[in-house]
Short mmCIF file of C-alpha atoms and ligand atoms in Angstrom, two decimals:
data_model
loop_
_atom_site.label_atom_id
_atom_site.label_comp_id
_atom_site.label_asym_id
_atom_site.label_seq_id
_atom_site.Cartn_x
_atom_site.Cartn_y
_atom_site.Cartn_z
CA UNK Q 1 -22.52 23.02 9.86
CA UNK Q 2 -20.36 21.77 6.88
CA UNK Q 3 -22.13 18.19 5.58
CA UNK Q 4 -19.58 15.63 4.46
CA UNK Q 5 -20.16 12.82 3.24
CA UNK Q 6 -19.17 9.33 0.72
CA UNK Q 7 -17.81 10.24 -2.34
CA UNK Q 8 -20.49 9.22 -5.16
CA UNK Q 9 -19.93 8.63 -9.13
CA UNK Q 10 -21.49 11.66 -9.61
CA UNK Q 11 -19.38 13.61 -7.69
CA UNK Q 12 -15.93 12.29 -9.62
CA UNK Q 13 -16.27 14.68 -12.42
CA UNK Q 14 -15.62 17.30 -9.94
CA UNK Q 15 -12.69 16.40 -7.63
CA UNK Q 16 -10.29 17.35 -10.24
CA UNK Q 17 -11.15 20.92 -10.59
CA UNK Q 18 -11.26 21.48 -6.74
CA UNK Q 19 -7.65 20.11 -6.37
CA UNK Q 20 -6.22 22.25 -9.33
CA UNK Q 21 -8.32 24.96 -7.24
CA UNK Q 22 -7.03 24.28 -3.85
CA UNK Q 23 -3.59 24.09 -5.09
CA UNK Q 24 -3.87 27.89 -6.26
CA UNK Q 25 -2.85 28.33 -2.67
CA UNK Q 26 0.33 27.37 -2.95
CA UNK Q 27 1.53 30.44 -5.59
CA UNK Q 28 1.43 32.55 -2.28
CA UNK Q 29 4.91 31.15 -1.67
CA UNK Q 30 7.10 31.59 -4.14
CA UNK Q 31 9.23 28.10 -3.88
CA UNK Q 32 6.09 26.36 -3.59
CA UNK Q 33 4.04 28.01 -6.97
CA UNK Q 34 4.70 25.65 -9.38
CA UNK Q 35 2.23 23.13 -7.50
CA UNK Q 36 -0.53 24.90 -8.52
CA UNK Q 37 0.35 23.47 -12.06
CA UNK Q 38 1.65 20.31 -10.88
CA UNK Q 39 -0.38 16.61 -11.32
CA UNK Q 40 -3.24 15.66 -9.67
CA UNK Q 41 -3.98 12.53 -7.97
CA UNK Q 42 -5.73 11.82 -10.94
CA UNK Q 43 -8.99 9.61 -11.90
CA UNK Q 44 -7.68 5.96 -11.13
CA UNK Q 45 -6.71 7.04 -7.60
CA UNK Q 46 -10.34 8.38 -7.13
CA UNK Q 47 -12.17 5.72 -8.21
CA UNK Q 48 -10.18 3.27 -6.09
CA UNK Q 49 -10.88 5.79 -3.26
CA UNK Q 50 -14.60 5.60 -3.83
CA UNK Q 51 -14.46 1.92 -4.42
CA UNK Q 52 -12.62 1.14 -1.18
CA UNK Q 53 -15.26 3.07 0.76
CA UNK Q 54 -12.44 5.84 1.54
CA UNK Q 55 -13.43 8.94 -0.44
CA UNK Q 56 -15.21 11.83 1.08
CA UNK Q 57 -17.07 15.16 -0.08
CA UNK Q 58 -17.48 18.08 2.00
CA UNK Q 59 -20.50 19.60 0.37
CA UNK Q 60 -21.24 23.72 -0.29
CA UNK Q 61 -24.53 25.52 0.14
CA UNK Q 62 -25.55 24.62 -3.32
CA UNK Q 63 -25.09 21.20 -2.95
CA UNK Q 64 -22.01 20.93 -4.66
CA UNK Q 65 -18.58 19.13 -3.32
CA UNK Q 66 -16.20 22.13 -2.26
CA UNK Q 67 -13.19 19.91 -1.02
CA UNK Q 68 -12.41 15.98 -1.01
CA UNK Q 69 -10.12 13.75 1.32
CA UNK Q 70 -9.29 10.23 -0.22
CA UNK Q 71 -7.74 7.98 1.65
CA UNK Q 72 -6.17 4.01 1.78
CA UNK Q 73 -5.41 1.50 4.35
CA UNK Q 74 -1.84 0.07 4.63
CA UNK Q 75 -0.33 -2.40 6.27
CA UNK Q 76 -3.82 -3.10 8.09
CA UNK Q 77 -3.48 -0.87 10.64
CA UNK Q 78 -3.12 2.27 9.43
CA UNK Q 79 -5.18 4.83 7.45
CA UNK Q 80 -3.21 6.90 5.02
CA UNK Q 81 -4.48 9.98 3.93
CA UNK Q 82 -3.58 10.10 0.38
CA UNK Q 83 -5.03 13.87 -0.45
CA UNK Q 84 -6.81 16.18 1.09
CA UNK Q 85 -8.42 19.20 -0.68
CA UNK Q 86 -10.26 22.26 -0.43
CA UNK Q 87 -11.32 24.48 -3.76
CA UNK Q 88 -10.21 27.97 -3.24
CA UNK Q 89 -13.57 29.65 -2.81
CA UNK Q 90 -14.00 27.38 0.37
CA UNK Q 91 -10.74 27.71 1.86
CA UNK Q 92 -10.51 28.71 5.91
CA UNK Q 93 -13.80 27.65 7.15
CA UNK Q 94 -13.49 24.52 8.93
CA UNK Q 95 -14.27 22.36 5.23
CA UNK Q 96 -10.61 20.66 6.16
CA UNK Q 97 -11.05 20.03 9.46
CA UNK Q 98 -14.29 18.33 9.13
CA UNK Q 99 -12.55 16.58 6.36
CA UNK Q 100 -9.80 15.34 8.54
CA UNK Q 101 -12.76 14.48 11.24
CA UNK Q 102 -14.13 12.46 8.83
CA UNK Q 103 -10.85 10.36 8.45
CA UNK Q 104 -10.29 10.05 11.64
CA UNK Q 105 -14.13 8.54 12.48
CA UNK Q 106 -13.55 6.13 9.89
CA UNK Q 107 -10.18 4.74 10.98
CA UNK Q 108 -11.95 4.31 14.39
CA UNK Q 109 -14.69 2.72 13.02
CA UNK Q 110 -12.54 -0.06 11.23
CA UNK Q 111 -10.68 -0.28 14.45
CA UNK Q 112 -7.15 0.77 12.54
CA UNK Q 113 -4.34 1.62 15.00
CA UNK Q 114 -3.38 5.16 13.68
CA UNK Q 115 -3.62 7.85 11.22
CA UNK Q 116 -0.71 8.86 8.61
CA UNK Q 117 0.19 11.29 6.30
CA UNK Q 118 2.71 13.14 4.67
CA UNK Q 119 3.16 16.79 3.92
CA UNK Q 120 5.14 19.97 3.93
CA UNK Q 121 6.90 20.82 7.67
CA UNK Q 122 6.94 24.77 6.90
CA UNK Q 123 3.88 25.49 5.47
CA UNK Q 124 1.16 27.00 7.69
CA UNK Q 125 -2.16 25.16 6.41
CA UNK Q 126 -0.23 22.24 6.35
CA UNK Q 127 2.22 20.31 9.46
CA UNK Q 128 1.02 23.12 11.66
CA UNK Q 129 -2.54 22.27 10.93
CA UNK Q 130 -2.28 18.40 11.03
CA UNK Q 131 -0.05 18.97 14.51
CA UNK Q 132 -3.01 21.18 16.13
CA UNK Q 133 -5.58 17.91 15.90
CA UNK Q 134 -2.56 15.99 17.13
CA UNK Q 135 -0.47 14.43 14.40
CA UNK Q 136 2.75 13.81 15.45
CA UNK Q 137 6.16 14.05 13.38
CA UNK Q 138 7.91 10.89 12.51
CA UNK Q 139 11.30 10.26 12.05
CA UNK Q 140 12.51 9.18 8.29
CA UNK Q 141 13.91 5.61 9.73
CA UNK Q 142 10.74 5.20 12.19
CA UNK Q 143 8.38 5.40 9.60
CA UNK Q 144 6.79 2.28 7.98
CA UNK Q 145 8.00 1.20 4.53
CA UNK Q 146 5.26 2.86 2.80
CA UNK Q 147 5.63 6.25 3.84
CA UNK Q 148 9.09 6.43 3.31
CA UNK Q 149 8.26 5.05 -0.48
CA UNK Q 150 5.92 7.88 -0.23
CA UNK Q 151 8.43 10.49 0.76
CA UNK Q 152 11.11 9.07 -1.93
CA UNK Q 153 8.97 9.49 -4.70
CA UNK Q 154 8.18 13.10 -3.57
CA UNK Q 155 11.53 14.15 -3.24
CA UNK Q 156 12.15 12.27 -6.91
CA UNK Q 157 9.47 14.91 -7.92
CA UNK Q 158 11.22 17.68 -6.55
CA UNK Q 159 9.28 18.49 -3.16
CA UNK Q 160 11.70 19.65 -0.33
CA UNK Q 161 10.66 19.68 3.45
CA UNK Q 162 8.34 16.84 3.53
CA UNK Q 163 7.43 15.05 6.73
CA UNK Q 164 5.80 12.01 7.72
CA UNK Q 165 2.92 12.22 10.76
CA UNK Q 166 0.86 10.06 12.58
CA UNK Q 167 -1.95 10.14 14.41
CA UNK Q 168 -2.17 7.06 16.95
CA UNK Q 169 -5.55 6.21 18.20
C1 COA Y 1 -5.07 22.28 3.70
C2 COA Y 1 -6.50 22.63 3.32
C3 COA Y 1 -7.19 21.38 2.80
C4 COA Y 1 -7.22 23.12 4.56
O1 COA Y 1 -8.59 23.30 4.22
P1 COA Y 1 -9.46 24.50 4.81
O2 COA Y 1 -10.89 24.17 4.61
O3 COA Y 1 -8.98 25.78 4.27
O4 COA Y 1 -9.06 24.38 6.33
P2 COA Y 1 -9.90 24.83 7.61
O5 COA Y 1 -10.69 26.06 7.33
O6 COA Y 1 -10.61 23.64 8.15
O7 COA Y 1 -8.70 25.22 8.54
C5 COA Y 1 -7.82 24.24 9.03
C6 COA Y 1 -6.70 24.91 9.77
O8 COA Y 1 -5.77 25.44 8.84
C7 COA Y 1 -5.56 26.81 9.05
N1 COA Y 1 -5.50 27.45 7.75
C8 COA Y 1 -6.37 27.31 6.74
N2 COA Y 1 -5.97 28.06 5.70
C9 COA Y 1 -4.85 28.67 6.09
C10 COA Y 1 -3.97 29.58 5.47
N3 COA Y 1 -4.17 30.02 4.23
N4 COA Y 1 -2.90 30.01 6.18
C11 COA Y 1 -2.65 29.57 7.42
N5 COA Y 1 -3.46 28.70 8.06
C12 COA Y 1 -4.54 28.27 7.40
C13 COA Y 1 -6.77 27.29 9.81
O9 COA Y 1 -6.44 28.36 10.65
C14 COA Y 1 -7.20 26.07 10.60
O10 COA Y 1 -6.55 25.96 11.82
P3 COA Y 1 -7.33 25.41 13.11
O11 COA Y 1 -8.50 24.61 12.65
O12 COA Y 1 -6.33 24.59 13.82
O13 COA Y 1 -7.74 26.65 13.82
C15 COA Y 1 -6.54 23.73 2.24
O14 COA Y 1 -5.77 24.83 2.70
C16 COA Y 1 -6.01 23.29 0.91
O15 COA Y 1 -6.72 22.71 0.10
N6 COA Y 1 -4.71 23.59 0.65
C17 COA Y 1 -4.07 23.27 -0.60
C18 COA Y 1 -3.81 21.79 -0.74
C19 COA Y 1 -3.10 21.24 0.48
O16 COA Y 1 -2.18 21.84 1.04
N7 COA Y 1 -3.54 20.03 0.87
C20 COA Y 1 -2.98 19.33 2.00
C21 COA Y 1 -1.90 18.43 1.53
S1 COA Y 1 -1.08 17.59 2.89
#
C-alpha cells in the first residue's frame, strides 16, 4: 500500500533531491544521459504547486517522500501534469502509478474535462506507461496552445521525440 498524499512545507526541502535522483534513470540511454544533469523544476514551481493545492508526495516506509507529481490547471478544463518523479531507490513499484492515480482523482474531483502531459514517445517508463492507464497521443496542431508552448520550449532545450497526451475523463 504506497500512502500519497498533499505536498507539505516540510516536505519541499526534499523534492529536489528525488528529481535529480529519478533522473539518474535516464543515463541508461545514452542520447538521453545528459538529463540526469539537466534543471529541475526548481523551488518557485513547487511552491506554486503546493500553494495551488496540486502537489503530491508518495511517502516510503520511513516516512519520508520517495517521489512527487506537481501539477497545474490550464485553460479551466484541463489538469497538466507538470512533473512527475520517483527517487531511484523507489523506482518500479507502483510509487508512479499511484502518483498518476492521484492526479487523475483530483482532476475528477474539480470536475476538469481531461488530463495532459507531455513526454518522451520512445522511452519505456514514459509514453508507454502513460498509454497503459489510457493517455492518448495528440497531434502537434490538435493540441491546445499551452502544450504546444510546452513542447517548443523543450525542443528549444534540446529534447527530441516529445509528445503531447491526454487523458479525457
Ligand atoms: C516515470 C517514473 C516516475 C515511474 O515511476 P515508478 O514508481 O518507477 O513507476 P511504477 O513502478 O509505478 O511503474 C509504472 C509503469 O512503468 C513501468 N516502468 C517503471 N520503470 C520502468 C523501467 N525502468 N523500464 C521500463 N518500464 C518501467 C512499469 O512496468 C509500470 O508499468 P505498469 O504499471 O503499466 O505495469 C520513474 O521511472 C521516474 O521517475 N523516471 C524518471 C523521470 C521521468 O521519466 N519522469 C516522467 C516524466 S514525463
Amino acid at each position: 500500500m504506497i500512502r500519497v498524499r498533499p505536498t507539505r512545507a516540510t516536505d519541499l526541502e526534499h523534492l529536489d533531491a528525488i528529481e535529480r535522483s529519478s533522473a539518474t534513470l535516464f543515463r541508461t540511454i545514452p542520447d538521453l544521459a545528459w538529463l540526469a544533469d539537466d534543471r529541475t523544476a526548481g523551488p518557485e514551481a513547487h511552491t506554486h504547486a503546493v500553494e495551488q493545492g496540486l502537489s503530491w508526495v508518495a511517502m516510503d516506509e520511513g516516512d519520508q517522500p520517495a517521489g512527487f507529481l506537481i501539477a497545474a490547471v490550464e485553460d479551466d478544463a484541463d489538469l497538466h501534469i507538470l512533473e512527475l518523479a520517483v527517487g531511484a531507490d523507489h523506482q518500479g513499484r507502483g510509487v508512479g502509478r499511484a502518483l498518476m492515480q492521484m492526479a487523475r482523482h483530483e482532476a475528477e474531483a474539480r470536475a476538469l474535462k481531461a488530463l495532459t502531459l507531455t513526454t518522451f514517445r520512445s522511452v519505456a517508463w514514459n509514453a508507454p506507461f502513460y498509454a497503459r492507464l489510457g493517455y492518448e497521443e495528440l497531434a502537434a496542431e490538435m493540441a491546445p496552445f499551452y502544450l504546444r508552448e510546452a513542447l517548443a520550449a523543450q525542443a528549444e532545450h534540446g529534447l527530441t521525440d516529445r509528445v503531447a497526451m491526454r487523458l479525457s475523463l
